[in-house]
Structures are given as C-alpha cells and as structure tokens.
C-alpha cells in the first residue's frame, strides 16, 4: 500500500461510520423501537474503534520501519515524525468516535415513542 493511502482509508471509514450513525439516530428518533437503531450506531462505533487500532498499529509499524533506512543523525527526527503521525491518526479517530457513541447512548436510554394512530 502506498505511504499516503492509510490515512485516507481510515478517514473514509470514519466518515461512513458517522453517516451511518446519524442515519441511525434520525431513524431511531422517528421509530417506536429506537433500540433497533442503537445497534446500528453501535456497529458504526465499533468500526471506528477497529480502524483506530489498525491505523495506529500500521502507522507505528511504518514509523519504526522507516527509521531503519535513515541516516543515524536523523533517526530521532524520523521516529518522532512517524510517532506524531500515528498519534494524530489516533486522536482524530477518537474525536470521530464521539458521534456514534453519543447516538448509541441516546438511542439506548431514549424512551420509545408511542405508535402513531
């Protein structure tokens, strides 16, 4: 996989998970059974967590493998750059996790709407 592809894949998965979460939230608010929609939002939250872990581990692996081929005087800077990218990926993923989490919690504790006549 090319070097710049992973952040785009992780970002796309996070975007899709947030779209699914918003759609589940809207559907759950209109439904008389919001818990069914909470499960969809929870699956989106799990997808975000999985991509955070996979993205972080892949970025850290790339950071350490990139250090192997660098001039010894620049190893610390290259390692710091790689770790910084991995931490930024994890921090953005954690921020993207908040929307599916909030939607899931709300739909789990929301009282069901009475069925419309």
Tab-separated table of N, CA and C in Angstrom:
chain	number	residue	atom	x	y	z
A	1	UNK	N	0.845	-1.169	0.000
A	1	UNK	CA	0.000	0.000	0.000
A	1	UNK	C	0.892	1.233	0.000
A	2	UNK	N	0.599	2.211	-0.841
A	2	UNK	CA	1.406	3.438	-0.855
A	2	UNK	C	1.366	4.148	0.493
A	3	UNK	N	2.374	4.955	0.748
A	3	UNK	CA	2.558	5.559	2.070
A	3	UNK	C	1.400	6.450	2.493
A	4	UNK	N	0.794	7.186	1.595
A	4	UNK	CA	-0.253	8.119	1.983
A	4	UNK	C	-1.661	7.556	1.919
A	5	UNK	N	-1.811	6.259	1.680
A	5	UNK	CA	-3.134	5.677	1.492
A	5	UNK	C	-3.853	5.408	2.804
A	6	UNK	N	-3.147	4.981	3.828
A	6	UNK	CA	-3.782	4.580	5.081
A	6	UNK	C	-4.605	5.687	5.729
A	7	UNK	N	-4.108	6.901	5.855
A	7	UNK	CA	-4.958	7.933	6.471
A	7	UNK	C	-6.243	8.188	5.693
A	8	UNK	N	-6.193	8.061	4.381
A	8	UNK	CA	-7.406	8.262	3.586
A	8	UNK	C	-8.408	7.145	3.822
A	9	UNK	N	-7.931	5.918	3.930
A	9	UNK	CA	-8.821	4.789	4.193
A	9	UNK	C	-9.454	4.931	5.567
A	10	UNK	N	-8.648	5.257	6.561
A	10	UNK	CA	-9.170	5.437	7.919
A	10	UNK	C	-10.177	6.580	7.953
A	11	UNK	N	-9.856	7.678	7.296
A	11	UNK	CA	-10.781	8.809	7.262
A	11	UNK	C	-12.089	8.468	6.573
A	12	UNK	N	-12.022	7.699	5.492
A	12	UNK	CA	-13.233	7.297	4.782
A	12	UNK	C	-14.108	6.392	5.649
A	13	UNK	N	-13.493	5.449	6.345
A	13	UNK	CA	-14.263	4.575	7.237
A	13	UNK	C	-14.901	5.386	8.355
A	14	UNK	N	-14.175	6.351	8.902
A	14	UNK	CA	-14.745	7.189	9.961
A	14	UNK	C	-15.897	8.023	9.432
A	15	UNK	N	-15.758	8.562	8.239
A	15	UNK	CA	-16.838	9.349	7.645
A	15	UNK	C	-18.077	8.487	7.422
A	16	UNK	N	-17.895	7.300	6.860
A	16	UNK	CA	-19.030	6.407	6.634
A	16	UNK	C	-19.673	5.975	7.945
A	17	UNK	N	-18.864	5.714	8.967
A	17	UNK	CA	-19.420	5.332	10.267
A	17	UNK	C	-20.232	6.467	10.867
A	18	UNK	N	-19.781	7.692	10.702
A	18	UNK	CA	-20.540	8.823	11.226
A	18	UNK	C	-21.828	9.043	10.441
A	19	UNK	N	-21.807	8.825	9.141
A	19	UNK	CA	-23.034	8.939	8.345
A	19	UNK	C	-24.037	7.875	8.779
A	20	UNK	N	-23.571	6.643	8.957
A	20	UNK	CA	-24.452	5.569	9.430
A	20	UNK	C	-25.009	5.913	10.801
A	21	UNK	N	-24.180	6.461	11.656
A	21	UNK	CA	-24.627	6.823	12.998
A	21	UNK	C	-25.692	7.914	12.967
A	22	UNK	N	-25.508	8.920	12.129
A	22	UNK	CA	-26.508	9.995	12.022
A	22	UNK	C	-27.813	9.449	11.454
A	23	UNK	N	-27.723	8.595	10.439
A	23	UNK	CA	-28.933	7.998	9.879
A	23	UNK	C	-29.644	7.119	10.902
A	24	UNK	N	-28.886	6.365	11.695
A	24	UNK	CA	-29.491	5.551	12.749
A	24	UNK	C	-30.131	6.429	13.811
A	25	UNK	N	-29.494	7.538	14.132
A	25	UNK	CA	-30.053	8.457	15.122
A	25	UNK	C	-31.379	9.037	14.634
A	26	UNK	N	-31.400	9.488	13.387
A	26	UNK	CA	-32.633	10.062	12.833
A	26	UNK	C	-33.721	8.992	12.750
A	27	UNK	N	-33.355	7.810	12.283
A	27	UNK	CA	-34.336	6.727	12.215
A	27	UNK	C	-34.830	6.306	13.581
A	28	UNK	N	-33.936	6.272	14.548
A	28	UNK	CA	-34.328	5.897	15.904
A	28	UNK	C	-35.214	6.925	16.570
A	29	UNK	N	-34.988	8.192	16.279
A	29	UNK	CA	-35.837	9.252	16.846
A	29	UNK	C	-37.256	9.165	16.304
A	30	UNK	N	-37.394	8.710	15.076
A	30	UNK	CA	-38.720	8.634	14.457
A	30	UNK	C	-39.408	7.297	14.702
A	31	UNK	N	-38.682	6.339	15.212
A	31	UNK	CA	-39.214	4.991	15.361
A	31	UNK	C	-39.821	4.781	16.742
A	32	UNK	N	-40.711	3.795	16.822
A	32	UNK	CA	-41.242	3.425	18.129
A	32	UNK	C	-40.345	2.393	18.819
A	33	UNK	N	-39.305	1.913	18.119
A	33	UNK	CA	-38.325	0.995	18.710
A	33	UNK	C	-36.911	1.520	18.458
A	34	UNK	N	-36.454	2.489	19.251
A	34	UNK	CA	-35.139	3.094	18.984
A	34	UNK	C	-33.961	2.168	19.257
A	35	UNK	N	-34.152	1.121	20.062
A	35	UNK	CA	-33.024	0.233	20.372
A	35	UNK	C	-32.536	-0.518	19.140
A	36	UNK	N	-33.426	-0.776	18.210
A	36	UNK	CA	-33.020	-1.445	16.976
A	36	UNK	C	-32.028	-0.571	16.204
A	37	UNK	N	-32.257	0.716	16.229
A	37	UNK	CA	-31.354	1.646	15.549
A	37	UNK	C	-30.083	1.885	16.366
A	38	UNK	N	-30.176	1.716	17.675
A	38	UNK	CA	-28.982	1.858	18.516
A	38	UNK	C	-27.948	0.796	18.168
A	39	UNK	N	-28.404	-0.385	17.796
A	39	UNK	CA	-27.471	-1.447	17.409
A	39	UNK	C	-26.690	-1.052	16.159
A	40	UNK	N	-27.346	-0.391	15.228
A	40	UNK	CA	-26.649	0.054	14.016
A	40	UNK	C	-25.600	1.112	14.342
A	41	UNK	N	-25.953	2.002	15.234
A	41	UNK	CA	-24.994	3.024	15.641
A	41	UNK	C	-23.834	2.406	16.423
A	42	UNK	N	-24.127	1.380	17.220
A	42	UNK	CA	-23.064	0.703	17.968
A	42	UNK	C	-22.098	-0.010	17.025
A	43	UNK	N	-22.616	-0.591	15.964
A	43	UNK	CA	-21.748	-1.236	14.975
A	43	UNK	C	-20.845	-0.201	14.316
A	44	UNK	N	-21.386	0.980	14.043
A	44	UNK	CA	-20.562	2.057	13.478
A	44	UNK	C	-19.475	2.476	14.464
A	45	UNK	N	-19.811	2.519	15.761
A	45	UNK	CA	-18.814	2.879	16.773
A	45	UNK	C	-17.708	1.831	16.847
A	46	UNK	N	-18.075	0.571	16.745
A	46	UNK	CA	-17.070	-0.498	16.761
A	46	UNK	C	-16.175	-0.407	15.522
A	47	UNK	N	-16.757	-0.055	14.380
A	47	UNK	CA	-15.945	0.106	13.164
A	47	UNK	C	-14.920	1.218	13.341
A	48	UNK	N	-15.307	2.298	14.013
A	48	UNK	CA	-14.367	3.394	14.264
A	48	UNK	C	-13.244	2.921	15.181
A	49	UNK	N	-13.588	2.183	16.228
A	49	UNK	CA	-12.564	1.693	17.159
A	49	UNK	C	-11.584	0.766	16.439
A	50	UNK	N	-12.102	-0.126	15.620
A	50	UNK	CA	-11.233	-1.062	14.897
A	50	UNK	C	-10.290	-0.311	13.961
A	51	UNK	N	-10.801	0.686	13.252
A	51	UNK	CA	-9.920	1.428	12.346
A	51	UNK	C	-8.910	2.276	13.104
A	52	UNK	N	-9.266	2.746	14.294
A	52	UNK	CA	-8.288	3.470	15.111
A	52	UNK	C	-7.131	2.544	15.469
A	53	UNK	N	-7.454	1.355	15.944
A	53	UNK	CA	-6.410	0.419	16.372
A	53	UNK	C	-5.560	-0.028	15.181
A	54	UNK	N	-6.210	-0.410	14.091
A	54	UNK	CA	-5.463	-0.869	12.915
A	54	UNK	C	-4.614	0.263	12.339
A	55	UNK	N	-5.188	1.447	12.245
A	55	UNK	CA	-4.439	2.588	11.718
A	55	UNK	C	-3.262	2.963	12.592
A	56	UNK	N	-3.471	2.948	13.910
A	56	UNK	CA	-2.389	3.297	14.831
A	56	UNK	C	-1.257	2.273	14.747
A	57	UNK	N	-1.613	0.997	14.776
A	57	UNK	CA	-0.573	-0.029	14.714
A	57	UNK	C	0.171	0.004	13.380
A	58	UNK	N	-0.547	0.228	12.307
A	58	UNK	CA	0.102	0.308	10.999
A	58	UNK	C	1.017	1.529	10.909
A	59	UNK	N	0.564	2.655	11.425
A	59	UNK	CA	1.391	3.866	11.388
A	59	UNK	C	2.632	3.721	12.270
A	60	UNK	N	2.486	3.102	13.425
A	60	UNK	CA	3.657	2.886	14.288
A	60	UNK	C	4.635	1.911	13.642
A	61	UNK	N	4.102	0.877	13.009
A	61	UNK	CA	4.967	-0.073	12.313
A	61	UNK	C	5.738	0.622	11.199
A	62	UNK	N	5.038	1.476	10.459
A	62	UNK	CA	5.699	2.220	9.383
A	62	UNK	C	6.749	3.176	9.957
A	63	UNK	N	6.450	3.794	11.103
A	63	UNK	CA	7.401	4.728	11.711
A	63	UNK	C	8.699	4.015	12.082
A	64	UNK	N	8.578	2.828	12.681
A	64	UNK	CA	9.781	2.109	13.084
A	64	UNK	C	10.513	1.509	11.889
A	65	UNK	N	9.777	1.098	10.859
A	65	UNK	CA	10.470	0.552	9.687
A	65	UNK	C	11.148	1.656	8.876
A	66	UNK	N	10.601	2.856	8.887
A	66	UNK	CA	11.237	3.971	8.177
A	66	UNK	C	12.540	4.402	8.838
A	67	UNK	N	12.649	4.197	10.132
A	67	UNK	CA	13.861	4.592	10.857
A	67	UNK	C	15.040	3.718	10.447
A	68	UNK	N	14.772	2.491	10.023
A	68	UNK	CA	15.858	1.569	9.686
A	68	UNK	C	16.699	2.059	8.509
A	69	UNK	N	16.097	2.765	7.581
A	69	UNK	CA	16.846	3.189	6.407
A	69	UNK	C	17.274	4.640	6.422
A	70	UNK	N	17.301	5.262	7.583
A	70	UNK	CA	17.612	6.693	7.682
A	70	UNK	C	19.025	6.867	8.232
A	71	UNK	N	19.639	7.959	7.851
A	71	UNK	CA	20.953	8.324	8.373
A	71	UNK	C	20.885	8.392	9.904
A	72	UNK	N	21.894	7.848	10.608
A	72	UNK	CA	21.845	7.825	12.070
A	72	UNK	C	21.651	9.193	12.724
A	73	UNK	N	22.098	10.235	12.084
A	73	UNK	CA	21.932	11.556	12.696
A	73	UNK	C	20.481	12.049	12.598
A	74	UNK	N	19.678	11.437	11.727
A	74	UNK	CA	18.283	11.863	11.557
A	74	UNK	C	17.281	10.849	12.087
A	75	UNK	N	17.758	9.801	12.757
A	75	UNK	CA	16.852	8.754	13.226
A	75	UNK	C	15.840	9.281	14.230
A	76	UNK	N	16.278	10.098	15.155
A	76	UNK	CA	15.360	10.612	16.183
A	76	UNK	C	14.269	11.477	15.563
A	77	UNK	N	14.637	12.313	14.612
A	77	UNK	CA	13.641	13.177	13.961
A	77	UNK	C	12.658	12.353	13.134
A	78	UNK	N	13.155	11.335	12.434
A	78	UNK	CA	12.274	10.494	11.622
A	78	UNK	C	11.318	9.698	12.501
A	79	UNK	N	11.827	9.181	13.612
A	79	UNK	CA	10.970	8.434	14.532
A	79	UNK	C	9.931	9.346	15.165
A	80	UNK	N	10.331	10.539	15.546
A	80	UNK	CA	9.381	11.494	16.128
A	80	UNK	C	8.295	11.861	15.124
A	81	UNK	N	8.658	12.033	13.871
A	81	UNK	CA	7.674	12.348	12.830
A	81	UNK	C	6.673	11.204	12.663
A	82	UNK	N	7.171	9.977	12.625
A	82	UNK	CA	6.290	8.818	12.465
A	82	UNK	C	5.363	8.627	13.647
A	83	UNK	N	5.885	8.793	14.853
A	83	UNK	CA	5.050	8.661	16.048
A	83	UNK	C	4.021	9.778	16.095
A	84	UNK	N	4.404	10.969	15.677
A	84	UNK	CA	3.464	12.091	15.640
A	84	UNK	C	2.307	11.812	14.682
A	85	UNK	N	2.606	11.253	13.531
A	85	UNK	CA	1.548	10.915	12.579
A	85	UNK	C	0.620	9.852	13.145
A	86	UNK	N	1.186	8.855	13.824
A	86	UNK	CA	0.355	7.806	14.417
A	86	UNK	C	-0.541	8.366	15.520
A	87	UNK	N	0.003	9.245	16.329
A	87	UNK	CA	-0.795	9.831	17.411
A	87	UNK	C	-1.876	10.758	16.858
A	88	UNK	N	-1.581	11.501	15.799
A	88	UNK	CA	-2.599	12.349	15.175
A	88	UNK	C	-3.729	11.508	14.597
A	89	UNK	N	-3.383	10.385	13.986
A	89	UNK	CA	-4.399	9.495	13.453
A	89	UNK	C	-5.289	8.970	14.575
A	90	UNK	N	-4.695	8.582	15.688
A	90	UNK	CA	-5.477	8.073	16.817
A	90	UNK	C	-6.328	9.171	17.448
A	91	UNK	N	-5.805	10.378	17.540
A	91	UNK	CA	-6.575	11.478	18.135
A	91	UNK	C	-7.763	11.860	17.262
A	92	UNK	N	-7.561	11.916	15.964
A	92	UNK	CA	-8.688	12.215	15.060
A	92	UNK	C	-9.719	11.098	15.114
A	93	UNK	N	-9.261	9.878	15.208
A	93	UNK	CA	-10.189	8.751	15.326
A	93	UNK	C	-10.982	8.803	16.616
A	94	UNK	N	-10.335	9.197	17.699
A	94	UNK	CA	-11.052	9.316	18.971
A	94	UNK	C	-12.110	10.409	18.900
A	95	UNK	N	-11.811	11.489	18.207
A	95	UNK	CA	-12.810	12.549	18.040
A	95	UNK	C	-13.968	12.059	17.174
A	96	UNK	N	-13.670	11.269	16.153
A	96	UNK	CA	-14.724	10.735	15.291
A	96	UNK	C	-15.570	9.686	15.995
A	97	UNK	N	-15.058	9.112	17.066
A	97	UNK	CA	-15.781	8.092	17.825
A	97	UNK	C	-16.893	8.700	18.671
A	98	UNK	N	-16.817	9.989	18.963
A	98	UNK	CA	-17.777	10.605	19.878
A	98	UNK	C	-19.198	10.627	19.324
A	99	UNK	N	-19.381	10.877	18.044
A	99	UNK	CA	-20.730	10.941	17.473
A	99	UNK	C	-21.434	9.581	17.507
A	100	UNK	N	-20.818	8.491	17.035
A	100	UNK	CA	-21.507	7.200	17.155
A	100	UNK	C	-21.759	6.801	18.605
A	101	UNK	N	-20.839	7.141	19.492
A	101	UNK	CA	-21.041	6.823	20.903
A	101	UNK	C	-22.234	7.579	21.468
A	102	UNK	N	-22.315	8.875	21.185
A	102	UNK	CA	-23.428	9.679	21.693
A	102	UNK	C	-24.757	9.205	21.115
A	103	UNK	N	-24.785	8.882	19.834
A	103	UNK	CA	-26.024	8.407	19.221
A	103	UNK	C	-26.457	7.076	19.822
A	104	UNK	N	-25.505	6.182	20.061
A	104	UNK	CA	-25.835	4.886	20.647
A	104	UNK	C	-26.385	5.050	22.054
A	105	UNK	N	-25.722	5.847	22.862
A	105	UNK	CA	-26.179	6.044	24.244
A	105	UNK	C	-27.557	6.686	24.260
A	106	UNK	N	-27.757	7.694	23.431
A	106	UNK	CA	-29.062	8.361	23.411
A	106	UNK	C	-30.166	7.393	23.004
A	107	UNK	N	-29.925	6.610	21.963
A	107	UNK	CA	-30.959	5.695	21.496
A	107	UNK	C	-31.213	4.564	22.482
A	108	UNK	N	-30.222	4.212	23.283
A	108	UNK	CA	-30.436	3.170	24.289
A	108	UNK	C	-31.256	3.674	25.472
A	109	UNK	N	-31.083	4.926	25.839
A	109	UNK	CA	-31.811	5.447	27.005
A	109	UNK	C	-33.065	6.218	26.620
A	110	UNK	N	-33.286	6.459	25.340
A	110	UNK	CA	-34.467	7.216	24.913
A	110	UNK	C	-35.723	6.380	25.132
A	111	UNK	N	-36.744	7.001	25.676
A	111	UNK	CA	-37.999	6.253	25.822
A	111	UNK	C	-38.621	6.029	24.448
A	112	UNK	N	-39.230	4.880	24.239
A	112	UNK	CA	-39.836	4.637	22.930
A	112	UNK	C	-41.007	5.585	22.679
A	113	UNK	N	-41.143	6.000	21.450
A	113	UNK	CA	-42.270	6.858	21.075
A	113	UNK	C	-43.536	6.027	21.020
A	114	UNK	N	-44.632	6.610	21.432
A	114	UNK	CA	-45.884	5.856	21.282
A	114	UNK	C	-46.221	5.722	19.800
A	115	UNK	N	-46.750	4.570	19.406
A	115	UNK	CA	-47.076	4.405	17.988
A	115	UNK	C	-48.154	5.394	17.561
A	116	UNK	N	-47.955	5.967	16.393
A	116	UNK	CA	-48.936	6.936	15.901
A	116	UNK	C	-50.144	6.198	15.335
A	117	UNK	N	-51.277	6.779	15.557
A	117	UNK	CA	-52.523	6.122	15.135
A	117	UNK	C	-52.867	6.402	13.711
